[in-house]
Amino acid sequence: MSEKNVLVIGAGVTGIQAAIDVANQGIKTYLVEKSPSVGGHMAQLDKTFPTLDCSACILTPKMVDVARHPHIELLTYSEVKEVTGTAGNFTAKIEKKPRYIDENICTGCGHCAIHCPVEVPSEFDEGIGVRKAIYVPFPQAVPLVYTIDKDACIECELCQNICEAGAVKYDQEPEEIEVNVGSVIVATGYDLFDATNLKNYGYGVYDNVLSSLEFERLLSASGPAGGHVFRLSDGKIPRRIAFLQCVGSRDPEHGMPYCSRVCCMYAIKNAILAKDHIHGGCDTTIFYIDVRAFGKGFDEFYQNAQTRFGVKFVRGKVGEIVEDEATKNLLVRVENTETGELNQEEFDMVVLSSGLVPSQNSSEIGKILNLPTDQYGFFEEASRILPVDTKIEGVYMAGVCESVKDIPDSVGQGSAAAMRASLKAI
Amino acid sequence: MEEEPRIGVYVCNCGINIGGVVNVDDVAEYASKLPNVAVARSHLYMCSDRGQSMIKEDIDEFKLNRVVVASCSPRMHEPTFRKVIEEKGLNKYLFEQANLREHVSWVHSNQPEKATEKAKDLVRMAVAKSRLLEPLPQHMVDVKGEALVIGGGTSGLSAAKNIADRGFKVHLVEKTPNFGGKMAQLYKVYPTFDDPQELLNPLIKDVMEHPNIISYLSAEIADIEGYIGNYRAIIREQVEEKEIEFGTIVVATGYQPYDPTGEFTYGNHPNVLTLLELHQLLRDDGPTQGNLVTPAEGKTPRSIAFISCVGSRQNEDTIPEGKKPNKYCSRVCCTGMIATSMEVLEKEPNTDIFVLYRDLRTHGKGHEELFTDFRQTGSTMIRYTDDQMPLVSVTQGSEYPLAVRSYDTLSGMNIEMPVDLVVLATGMIPDDSAAHIASKLHITMSADGFFQELHPKLAPLDSVTDGVYLAGCTQGPKDVPDSVSQAFGAAAKACSPMAQGRVEVESTISVINEDYCTGCGVCQGSCEFSAIVFEDKPDGKRISKVIEALCKGCGSCGSACPSGAITMLNFKDRQLDAMVRAALLEG
């Protein structure tokens, strides 16, 4: 066991991998996650491209490993507030936010949530489903410990009365933890581009215009619809679904010039899954500029989508969506750049392939660590051949906080940052 | 005396994945009545924290000594549940899993009643086997604290330096006389337009001077064998051979460019080049000292056509006969093509540029912005499709030596371009040496010929062989930063077992009954992993022996053995017999 430690900030799949690969070298690792559970965005996805592996099924073993690893100290519902010092000798102050539940006593039995009378939109289900004021974000959450959302709690004390273990502690205070580490790995991930910024698509206004993550939750067997895709306006099964590419990507006019790298593939995957999930059939059309199927097995997947599954591809960036007020169907207006024609086509549902932007958390952590960023807020790398080194010695980064990338590239970078960070902790 | 089996059975809903089809409570109720079953329960997700603690509590309360979980395929969660029972002091091989998801609910989703019956059959079989499970010894192997890195390109150098910095000795083997690989041959790297030498030279110097790195140049691996922790190789450097021992391996054999001979008149006219060849013409140390001139005439090119996807995304109907189509995208060529055309314009601003592409894939950090800049250059973009490939022809009596003709899907027109140069953005194919390495190390290759990673999403750096890791283009096309990221990551993977010093290997392997073995060697021929060798006994008898760390427990040898001398631990005849009986007799 080495004498120095490593701090990993963010416990999505990238941070999880980084922590495991540092700890596997016998180095004590603190893994800090601000939300109540590890898992990040990957836990929200239904299936992954191009192999259609169930996302949660392949992720949960890693979530369990990270919680059980003898060299990893997991600090969930915690935030890094301050980091001082230099490479080889950093001091980090971490605030453990009050869950109002004693983590050591809660058994995760869930009786409290059954009795809790308050329902609020579930963040994990992208607001399509609801959760209680006392909640775990999703059933496979790690750690499986309940959290009280104080903003929603009406202090009826039902949960406290029902909890046999006596785990509910309304008077819990924030706790400050100080750790000394040789190096830091930042893996603060992404937020989805907020499509309400694009007025022409009616996101947030039209019921049947969804973001890609909302659609993932609809597809998911463990989601609010049990995997049955329906329209939010009337509960009807959609028979015609459009997927719009480059929403908040490759769009300099809206300040989003970069390519988000994953949207082409996730749209193709979701178009295939929609056909699979909707009994009685469903037509899917993807409106694109270029299909960027560049990873291993991706182009083959794209070919299959066309020939085997009959997903339709139309080259053109959609200009406008208009809702038919009576039917809540959506008219999609687009210039087909292959024919030069201006087309208008009706759909039952439209899914926006929103791009990825640096997370709010990245910007906060970036300030704490003084990390230089590019114009969008992604952290800058030290050089082309030091892609996970930030410009601050001893601070490394991995995953989408560095630039947009898919799961295997993020996981690979998680391992890479683990290598670099371990060098400052031996 | 053997303890009476006390079995706990846990049936998982897997959300609605299983529970939506199979009546899980019914299956649990049924299981609770099977002989030796002390407790049977169901839960929403057995793999969740709550599911796991349920098993642990029951082990205490019901004094369980065997556990059966009926859930998904053991491929993902067998290790999870093995750890659960291990934490309660049970031997982890006393766990058995029945697959009610892939084998039941997903394949019989329209027949819930029959699916529930089948689930009961599988649970009954698993319980029957569970009764006869035996605790197995845990095998540990020592890991030698030295690594072998195969390939001295950017990925290999990066991996070697980090492993060495971590304090382990590294043997770095490069088949050419120089380190630096393909990156060293480029004019610039994109989208930053960095000079590759400026990036590489300090790295090469660090590697050459590193006290922990032993470099082998113009060297090849004549032979390699062993298993995690204990590998051995013979390195041949010119005429000298050296034997080395090491614990882990990073494979970084990289790529080679696709050979487009016979396509687009490449090979028939000197002015048809590959993108890498154009880079040589741009370099100050190139054949023309950086003067961009056409090979045939020695004149500054007036117009150049770049063609994308040469050797990538190929359509079997439109590639030359006899060639096998590469269906994959090579990931770097689009950016390489537009960035190089901008370099050309930097040197010769009056050149007319035509870019023939299919989908423009500038997906990396800063690549799309580069493409936006490119569009300001006034160059012509033509979008072709793979069923109507562009045609390059050598002209007769024309002002320009070459003509390119292509259908453009955007204008709907056939366009003819007279050009001085044609540049083919050729894709990547696996290096020549890959097949040899693959067969020696028993690592598999995917359909595209690149090395197959252990899991496409979550284990991109592991090979299927323990102790062997993949870095850079050896696993599939990628650019410099992505390759280096993988190299650092593969280095971390290689350091873990070396830092631990000892690792555990699987115990469900084959064992040979020495009394029955006749030394015929049939088992050796059947073993995909070279895990069986001959051993000479003191009495002069020659028998087969299993190398435990190499055995994957596949069972091939057991079925091949004519003498019945081979047993698969925890897949013994009597254990499988019990399952068959449970399936047929009690149902």
Coordinates of N, CA and C in Angstrom, one line a residue, chain A residues 13 17 21 24-27 42 47-51 53-54 57-62 64-65 68 107-109 139-144 221-222 226-228 250 252 257-259 261 279 288-300 302-303 315 337-339 374-376 378-381 383-389 402-404 406-409 411-413 415-416 418-420 422-423 426, chain B residues 14-17 44-45 47-50 52-53 56 76-77 80 83-84 87 101 106 110 154 158 162-163 165-167 183 189-192 194 199-200 203 313 327-329 331 357-365 367-369 371-372 375 383 385 409-410 412 446 448 450-453 455-461 475-476 479-482 484-486 488-493 495-497 499-500:
Chain A
V13 N -19.3 6.5 -15.2 CA -18.6 5.3 -15.6 C -17.1 5.7 -15.7
Q17 N -14.2 3.9 -13.4 CA -13.1 3.1 -14.0 C -11.7 3.7 -13.5
D21 N -8.9 1.6 -11.4 CA -7.6 1.3 -11.9 C -6.5 2.0 -11.1
N24 N -6.6 -0.6 -7.9 CA -6.0 -1.9 -8.2 C -4.5 -1.9 -8.1
Q25 N -3.9 -0.7 -8.1 CA -2.4 -0.6 -8.0 C -2.1 -0.5 -6.5
G26 N -3.1 -0.7 -5.6 CA -2.7 -0.6 -4.2 C -2.7 0.8 -3.6
I27 N -3.3 1.7 -4.4 CA -3.3 3.1 -3.9 C -4.6 3.5 -3.4
M42 N -24.6 7.0 -17.7 CA -24.7 5.6 -18.3 C -25.8 4.8 -17.7
K47 N -30.1 0.9 -23.8 CA -29.1 0.0 -24.4 C -28.0 0.8 -25.0
T48 N -26.8 0.1 -25.2 CA -25.7 0.9 -25.8 C -25.4 0.4 -27.2
F49 N -24.9 1.4 -28.0 CA -24.5 1.0 -29.4 C -23.1 0.5 -29.4
P50 N -22.6 -0.2 -30.4 CA -23.4 -0.9 -31.5 C -23.8 -2.3 -31.1
T51 N -23.6 -2.7 -29.9 CA -23.8 -4.1 -29.5 C -25.2 -4.3 -28.9
D53 N -26.0 -3.9 -25.9 CA -25.9 -4.4 -24.5 C -26.8 -3.5 -23.6
C54 N -27.4 -4.1 -22.7 CA -28.2 -3.4 -21.7 C -27.3 -2.6 -20.8
C57 N -27.2 -3.3 -17.1 CA -26.7 -4.6 -16.8 C -25.2 -4.7 -16.8
I58 N -24.5 -4.0 -17.7 CA -23.1 -4.0 -17.8 C -22.4 -3.1 -16.8
L59 N -23.2 -2.0 -16.4 CA -22.6 -1.0 -15.5 C -22.6 -1.5 -14.1
T60 N -23.7 -2.1 -13.7 CA -23.9 -2.4 -12.2 C -22.7 -3.2 -11.6
P61 N -22.2 -4.2 -12.3 CA -21.0 -4.9 -11.7 C -19.9 -3.9 -11.3
K62 N -19.7 -2.9 -12.2 CA -18.6 -2.0 -11.9 C -19.0 -1.1 -10.7
V64 N -20.9 -1.9 -8.3 CA -20.7 -2.7 -7.1 C -19.3 -2.9 -6.7
D65 N -18.4 -3.1 -7.7 CA -17.0 -3.3 -7.5 C -16.4 -2.0 -6.8
R68 N -17.2 -1.8 -3.2 CA -16.7 -2.9 -2.3 C -15.2 -2.9 -2.3
T107 N -31.2 0.3 5.6 CA -31.0 -1.0 4.9 C -31.5 -0.9 3.5
G108 N -32.0 0.2 3.1 CA -32.5 0.3 1.7 C -33.8 -0.4 1.5
C109 N -34.6 -0.7 2.6 CA -35.8 -1.5 2.4 C -36.9 -0.8 1.7
P139 N -33.4 1.8 -8.7 CA -33.3 0.6 -7.8 C -31.9 0.0 -7.6
Q140 N -31.0 0.1 -8.6 CA -29.7 -0.4 -8.4 C -28.7 0.6 -7.9
A141 N -29.2 1.7 -7.3 CA -28.3 2.7 -6.8 C -27.2 2.1 -5.9
V142 N -26.1 2.7 -5.9 CA -25.0 2.4 -5.0 C -24.4 3.6 -4.4
P143 N -24.5 3.8 -3.1 CA -25.0 2.9 -2.1 C -26.5 2.9 -2.1
L144 N -27.1 1.8 -1.7 CA -28.6 1.7 -1.7 C -29.0 2.3 -0.3
A221 N -36.6 -0.6 -19.9 CA -37.5 -1.5 -19.2 C -37.7 -1.1 -17.7
S222 N -36.7 -0.5 -17.1 CA -36.9 0.0 -15.7 C -37.3 1.4 -15.7
G226 N -42.0 1.5 -18.3 CA -41.7 0.0 -18.4 C -41.3 -0.4 -19.8
G227 N -40.7 0.5 -20.5 CA -40.2 0.2 -21.8 C -41.2 0.3 -22.9
H228 N -42.4 0.7 -22.6 CA -43.5 0.9 -23.6 C -43.5 2.3 -24.0
R250 N -22.7 21.3 -34.2 CA -22.4 21.8 -35.6 C -23.3 23.0 -35.9
P252 N -22.9 26.8 -35.4 CA -22.2 28.0 -34.9 C -23.2 29.2 -34.6
P257 N -20.6 25.2 -32.1 CA -20.0 24.8 -33.4 C -19.5 23.4 -33.4
Y258 N -19.2 22.8 -32.3 CA -18.5 21.5 -32.3 C -19.5 20.3 -32.5
C259 N -18.9 19.2 -32.9 CA -19.6 17.9 -33.2 C -19.7 17.2 -31.8
R261 N -20.3 14.0 -31.4 CA -19.6 12.7 -31.5 C -20.5 11.5 -31.2
H279 N -44.9 -2.7 -30.6 CA -45.6 -3.8 -31.3 C -46.5 -3.2 -32.4
Y288 N -30.3 14.1 -40.9 CA -28.9 14.3 -40.5 C -28.1 15.2 -41.5
I289 N -26.9 15.6 -41.1 CA -26.1 16.4 -42.0 C -25.0 15.4 -42.6
D290 N -24.3 14.8 -41.7 CA -23.4 13.7 -42.1 C -23.6 12.6 -41.0
V291 N -23.6 11.3 -41.4 CA -23.7 10.3 -40.4 C -22.3 9.9 -40.0
R292 N -22.0 10.2 -38.7 CA -20.6 10.0 -38.2 C -20.5 8.7 -37.4
A293 N -20.4 7.6 -38.2 CA -20.4 6.3 -37.6 C -18.9 5.8 -37.6
F294 N -18.1 6.4 -36.7 CA -16.7 6.2 -36.9 C -16.0 5.2 -36.1
G295 N -16.7 4.7 -35.0 CA -16.0 3.8 -34.1 C -16.0 2.3 -34.5
K296 N -15.5 1.5 -33.7 CA -15.4 0.1 -34.0 C -16.8 -0.6 -34.1
G297 N -17.1 -1.1 -35.3 CA -18.4 -1.7 -35.5 C -19.5 -0.7 -35.8
F298 N -19.2 0.6 -35.8 CA -20.3 1.6 -36.0 C -20.8 1.6 -37.4
D299 N -19.9 1.7 -38.4 CA -20.4 1.8 -39.7 C -21.2 0.6 -40.1
E300 N -20.8 -0.6 -39.6 CA -21.5 -1.8 -39.9 C -22.9 -1.7 -39.3
Y302 N -24.6 1.1 -38.8 CA -25.3 2.0 -39.6 C -25.9 1.3 -40.8
Q303 N -25.1 0.5 -41.5 CA -25.5 -0.2 -42.7 C -26.7 -1.1 -42.3
R315 N -31.1 13.4 -45.6 CA -30.0 14.3 -45.4 C -30.6 15.8 -45.4
T337 N -31.3 18.0 -48.7 CA -30.2 18.5 -49.5 C -29.7 17.6 -50.6
E338 N -30.3 16.4 -50.7 CA -30.0 15.5 -51.8 C -30.9 15.8 -53.0
T339 N -32.1 16.2 -52.7 CA -33.0 16.5 -53.8 C -33.2 18.0 -54.0
D374 N -11.3 25.4 -22.9 CA -11.5 26.0 -24.2 C -12.7 26.9 -24.2
Q375 N -13.1 27.4 -25.3 CA -14.2 28.4 -25.4 C -15.5 27.8 -24.9
Y376 N -15.7 26.5 -24.9 CA -16.9 25.9 -24.5 C -17.0 25.5 -23.1
F378 N -14.7 22.9 -22.0 CA -14.0 21.6 -21.8 C -12.6 21.9 -21.4
F379 N -12.1 21.1 -20.5 CA -10.7 21.3 -20.0 C -9.7 21.1 -21.0
E380 N -8.7 22.0 -21.0 CA -7.6 21.9 -22.0 C -6.5 20.9 -21.6
E381 N -6.0 20.1 -22.6 CA -5.0 19.2 -22.3 C -3.6 19.8 -22.4
S383 N -0.9 18.6 -23.9 CA -0.4 18.5 -25.3 C -1.1 17.4 -26.0
R384 N -0.9 17.3 -27.3 CA -1.5 16.3 -28.1 C -1.1 14.9 -27.6
I385 N 0.1 14.7 -27.0 CA 0.5 13.4 -26.6 C 0.4 13.3 -25.1
L386 N -0.2 14.3 -24.4 CA -0.6 14.1 -23.0 C -2.0 14.4 -22.9
P387 N -2.9 13.6 -23.5 CA -4.3 14.0 -23.6 C -5.1 14.0 -22.3
V388 N -4.6 13.4 -21.2 CA -5.4 13.4 -20.0 C -4.7 14.3 -18.9
D389 N -3.6 14.9 -19.3 CA -2.9 15.8 -18.3 C -3.6 17.2 -18.5
E402 N -13.3 16.5 -20.7 CA -12.1 16.9 -21.6 C -12.6 17.2 -23.0
S403 N -13.5 16.4 -23.5 CA -14.1 16.7 -24.8 C -15.2 15.6 -25.0
V404 N -16.1 15.8 -25.9 CA -17.2 14.8 -26.1 C -16.6 13.5 -26.5
D406 N -17.6 8.8 -26.5 CA -18.5 7.8 -26.2 C -18.0 7.0 -25.0
I407 N -18.8 5.9 -24.6 CA -18.4 5.2 -23.4 C -17.0 4.5 -23.5
P408 N -16.7 3.7 -24.5 CA -15.4 3.1 -24.5 C -14.3 4.1 -24.5
D409 N -14.4 5.2 -25.2 CA -13.3 6.2 -25.2 C -13.2 6.9 -23.8
V411 N -14.1 5.4 -20.9 CA -13.6 4.4 -20.0 C -12.0 4.2 -20.2
G412 N -11.6 4.3 -21.5 CA -10.2 4.2 -21.8 C -9.5 5.4 -21.2
Q413 N -10.1 6.6 -21.3 CA -9.4 7.7 -20.6 C -9.4 7.6 -19.1
S415 N -9.0 4.9 -17.4 CA -7.8 4.1 -17.1 C -6.5 4.9 -17.3
A416 N -6.5 5.8 -18.4 CA -5.3 6.6 -18.7 C -5.0 7.6 -17.6
A418 N -5.9 7.2 -14.6 CA -5.5 6.4 -13.4 C -3.9 6.2 -13.5
M419 N -3.5 5.9 -14.7 CA -2.0 5.7 -14.9 C -1.2 7.0 -14.5
R420 N -1.7 8.1 -15.1 CA -1.0 9.4 -14.8 C -1.0 9.7 -13.3
S422 N -1.4 7.8 -10.8 CA -0.7 6.9 -9.9 C 0.8 7.3 -9.8
L423 N 1.3 7.9 -10.8 CA 2.7 8.3 -10.8 C 3.0 9.4 -9.8
I426 N 3.0 7.6 -5.8 CA 3.9 6.5 -5.3 C 5.2 7.0 -4.7
Chain B
C14 N -35.3 -8.6 -12.3 CA -34.5 -7.7 -13.2 C -35.4 -6.6 -13.8
G15 N -36.0 -5.8 -12.8 CA -36.9 -4.8 -13.2 C -38.1 -5.5 -13.8
I16 N -38.4 -5.3 -15.1 CA -39.5 -6.1 -15.8 C -38.8 -7.0 -16.8
N17 N -37.5 -7.0 -16.9 CA -36.8 -7.8 -17.9 C -37.2 -9.3 -17.7
L44 N -36.6 -7.3 -6.7 CA -36.6 -6.5 -8.0 C -35.3 -6.6 -8.7
Y45 N -34.2 -6.4 -8.0 CA -32.9 -6.5 -8.7 C -31.9 -7.2 -7.7
C47 N -28.9 -7.9 -8.1 CA -27.6 -7.4 -8.1 C -27.5 -6.0 -7.3
S48 N -28.6 -5.5 -6.9 CA -28.6 -4.2 -6.2 C -28.0 -4.5 -4.8
D49 N -27.7 -3.4 -4.1 CA -27.1 -3.5 -2.8 C -28.1 -4.3 -1.9
R50 N -29.4 -4.0 -2.0 CA -30.4 -4.6 -1.2 C -30.5 -6.1 -1.4
Q52 N -28.1 -8.0 -2.6 CA -26.9 -8.7 -2.1 C -27.0 -8.8 -0.5
S53 N -27.4 -7.8 0.1 CA -27.5 -7.9 1.6 C -28.5 -8.9 2.1
K56 N -26.7 -12.1 2.2 CA -25.8 -12.2 3.3 C -26.6 -12.4 4.6
M76 N -22.0 -11.6 -16.6 CA -21.9 -10.4 -16.0 C -21.8 -10.5 -14.4
H77 N -22.8 -11.2 -13.9 CA -22.9 -11.1 -12.4 C -22.4 -12.3 -11.6
T80 N -20.1 -11.0 -9.2 CA -20.7 -10.2 -8.1 C -21.2 -11.1 -7.0
K83 N -18.6 -13.0 -4.9 CA -18.0 -12.1 -3.9 C -18.9 -12.0 -2.7
V84 N -20.2 -12.0 -3.0 CA -21.2 -11.9 -1.9 C -21.0 -13.0 -0.9
E87 N -17.7 -13.1 1.0 CA -17.7 -12.1 2.1 C -18.3 -12.7 3.4
R101 N -33.1 -14.8 -17.9 CA -33.3 -13.7 -18.7 C -33.0 -14.1 -20.2
W106 N -36.3 -13.3 -22.3 CA -36.1 -12.6 -23.6 C -36.5 -13.4 -24.8
N110 N -43.5 -14.0 -25.5 CA -45.0 -14.1 -25.8 C -45.6 -15.3 -25.2
T154 N 3.8 5.7 -31.4 CA 3.4 6.6 -30.3 C 2.8 5.9 -29.1
S158 N 4.4 5.6 -25.4 CA 3.7 6.2 -24.3 C 3.4 5.2 -23.2
N162 N 5.3 5.2 -19.3 CA 4.5 5.3 -18.0 C 4.7 4.1 -17.1
I163 N 4.8 2.9 -17.7 CA 5.1 1.7 -16.9 C 6.4 1.8 -16.2
D165 N 8.0 4.7 -15.6 CA 8.0 5.7 -14.6 C 7.3 5.2 -13.3
R166 N 6.4 4.2 -13.4 CA 5.7 3.6 -12.3 C 6.7 2.7 -11.5
G167 N 7.9 2.4 -12.1 CA 8.9 1.7 -11.3 C 9.1 0.3 -11.8
M183 N 3.3 8.0 -36.8 CA 3.2 9.4 -36.5 C 4.4 10.2 -37.0
V189 N 0.3 17.0 -37.4 CA -0.8 16.3 -36.8 C -2.0 17.4 -36.6
Y190 N -3.2 16.9 -36.7 CA -4.3 17.8 -36.8 C -5.3 17.5 -35.6
P191 N -6.1 18.5 -35.3 CA -6.3 19.8 -36.0 C -5.4 20.9 -35.5
T192 N -4.4 20.6 -34.7 CA -3.6 21.6 -34.1 C -2.4 22.0 -35.0
D194 N 0.4 20.7 -35.2 CA 1.7 20.5 -34.5 C 2.7 19.7 -35.4
L199 N 6.7 16.8 -31.0 CA 6.0 16.0 -29.9 C 6.8 14.7 -29.6
L200 N 7.3 14.1 -30.7 CA 7.8 12.7 -30.5 C 9.2 12.7 -29.9
L203 N 9.8 12.5 -26.3 CA 9.3 11.2 -25.7 C 10.3 10.1 -26.1
R313 N -15.1 1.8 -45.4 CA -16.5 1.8 -45.7 C -16.8 1.2 -47.1
K327 N -15.3 -2.9 -44.2 CA -16.5 -2.2 -44.0 C -16.5 -1.1 -43.0
Y328 N -15.4 -1.0 -42.3 CA -15.3 -0.1 -41.2 C -14.8 1.3 -41.6
C329 N -15.1 2.3 -40.8 CA -14.6 3.7 -41.0 C -13.3 3.8 -40.4
R331 N -11.8 6.5 -39.4 CA -11.9 7.5 -38.3 C -11.0 8.7 -38.4
Y357 N -16.2 13.2 -50.9 CA -16.4 12.6 -49.6 C -17.8 11.9 -49.6
R358 N -18.0 11.2 -48.6 CA -19.3 10.5 -48.4 C -20.1 11.1 -47.3
D359 N -19.6 11.0 -46.1 CA -20.0 11.7 -44.9 C -18.8 12.4 -44.4
L360 N -18.8 13.6 -44.0 CA -17.6 14.2 -43.5 C -17.6 14.1 -42.0
R361 N -16.6 13.3 -41.6 CA -16.6 12.8 -40.1 C -15.5 13.5 -39.3
T362 N -15.7 14.8 -39.1 CA -14.7 15.6 -38.3 C -15.3 15.6 -36.9
H363 N -15.0 14.5 -36.2 CA -15.7 14.4 -34.9 C -14.8 14.7 -33.7
G364 N -13.5 14.9 -33.8 CA -12.7 15.0 -32.7 C -12.7 16.4 -32.1
K365 N -12.0 16.6 -31.0 CA -11.9 17.9 -30.3 C -11.3 18.9 -31.3
H367 N -12.0 19.4 -34.4 CA -12.0 19.0 -35.8 C -13.1 19.7 -36.6
E368 N -14.3 19.8 -36.0 CA -15.4 20.4 -36.7 C -15.1 21.9 -37.0
E369 N -14.4 22.6 -36.0 CA -14.1 24.0 -36.2 C -13.1 24.1 -37.3
F371 N -13.0 22.1 -39.9 CA -13.9 22.0 -41.1 C -14.6 23.3 -41.4
T372 N -15.0 24.0 -40.4 CA -15.7 25.3 -40.7 C -14.7 26.2 -41.3
R375 N -14.2 25.4 -45.0 CA -15.2 25.9 -45.9 C -15.1 27.3 -46.3
R383 N -20.1 15.3 -52.9 CA -20.5 14.1 -52.1 C -20.9 13.0 -53.0
T385 N -21.4 8.6 -53.5 CA -22.0 7.4 -52.8 C -21.2 6.2 -53.2
T409 N -24.2 14.0 -55.1 CA -25.5 13.8 -54.6 C -26.2 15.1 -54.2
L410 N -25.4 16.1 -54.0 CA -26.0 17.4 -53.5 C -26.5 18.3 -54.7
G412 N -26.9 16.8 -57.7 CA -27.6 15.9 -58.6 C -26.9 15.8 -60.0
S446 N -11.4 -9.2 -34.2 CA -12.7 -9.0 -34.6 C -12.8 -9.1 -36.1
D448 N -13.1 -7.2 -38.4 CA -12.3 -6.2 -39.2 C -10.8 -6.5 -39.2
F450 N -8.8 -6.3 -36.7 CA -8.1 -5.7 -35.5 C -8.3 -6.6 -34.3
F451 N -7.5 -6.4 -33.3 CA -7.6 -7.2 -32.1 C -8.9 -6.9 -31.4
Q452 N -9.5 -7.9 -30.9 CA -10.8 -7.8 -30.2 C -10.6 -7.5 -28.7
E453 N -11.2 -6.4 -28.3 CA -11.2 -6.1 -26.8 C -12.1 -7.0 -26.1
H455 N -14.4 -6.3 -23.9 CA -15.8 -5.9 -23.9 C -15.9 -4.6 -24.7
P456 N -16.7 -4.5 -25.7 CA -16.7 -3.3 -26.6 C -17.0 -2.0 -25.8
K457 N -17.7 -2.0 -24.7 CA -18.0 -0.8 -24.0 C -17.1 -0.6 -22.8
L458 N -17.0 -1.6 -22.0 CA -16.4 -1.4 -20.6 C -15.1 -2.0 -20.4
A459 N -14.6 -2.7 -21.4 CA -13.2 -3.2 -21.3 C -12.5 -3.0 -22.6
P460 N -12.3 -1.8 -23.0 CA -11.7 -1.5 -24.4 C -10.2 -1.8 -24.4
L461 N -9.6 -1.9 -23.3 CA -8.1 -2.1 -23.3 C -7.7 -3.5 -22.9
Q475 N -6.1 -2.1 -31.9 CA -7.5 -2.4 -31.5 C -8.5 -1.9 -32.5
G476 N -8.1 -0.9 -33.3 CA -9.0 -0.3 -34.3 C -8.5 1.1 -34.6
D479 N -7.0 8.3 -33.7 CA -6.0 9.4 -34.0 C -5.0 9.4 -32.8
V480 N -4.1 10.4 -32.8 CA -3.0 10.4 -31.9 C -3.5 10.5 -30.4
P481 N -4.3 11.5 -30.1 CA -4.7 11.6 -28.7 C -5.5 10.4 -28.2
D482 N -6.4 9.8 -29.0 CA -7.1 8.6 -28.6 C -6.2 7.4 -28.4
V484 N -3.0 7.6 -27.6 CA -2.2 7.8 -26.4 C -3.0 7.6 -25.1
S485 N -4.3 8.0 -25.2 CA -5.1 7.7 -24.0 C -5.2 6.2 -23.8
Q486 N -5.4 5.5 -24.9 CA -5.4 4.0 -24.7 C -4.1 3.5 -24.2
F488 N -1.9 5.0 -22.3 CA -1.8 5.2 -20.8 C -2.7 4.3 -20.0
G489 N -3.9 4.1 -20.6 CA -4.8 3.2 -19.9 C -4.3 1.7 -19.9
A490 N -3.8 1.3 -21.0 CA -3.3 -0.1 -21.1 C -2.1 -0.2 -20.1
A491 N -1.3 0.9 -20.0 CA -0.2 0.8 -19.0 C -0.7 0.7 -17.6
A492 N -1.8 1.4 -17.3 CA -2.4 1.2 -15.9 C -2.8 -0.2 -15.7
K493 N -3.4 -0.8 -16.7 CA -3.9 -2.2 -16.6 C -2.7 -3.1 -16.4
C495 N 0.1 -2.3 -15.0 CA 0.8 -2.1 -13.7 C 0.0 -2.7 -12.6
S496 N -1.3 -2.9 -12.7 CA -2.1 -3.4 -11.6 C -1.6 -4.7 -11.1
P497 N -1.6 -5.8 -12.0 CA -1.2 -7.1 -11.4 C 0.3 -7.0 -11.0
A499 N 1.8 -4.4 -9.6 CA 1.8 -3.8 -8.3 C 1.3 -4.7 -7.2
Q500 N 0.3 -5.6 -7.5 CA -0.3 -6.5 -6.6 C 0.7 -7.6 -6.3

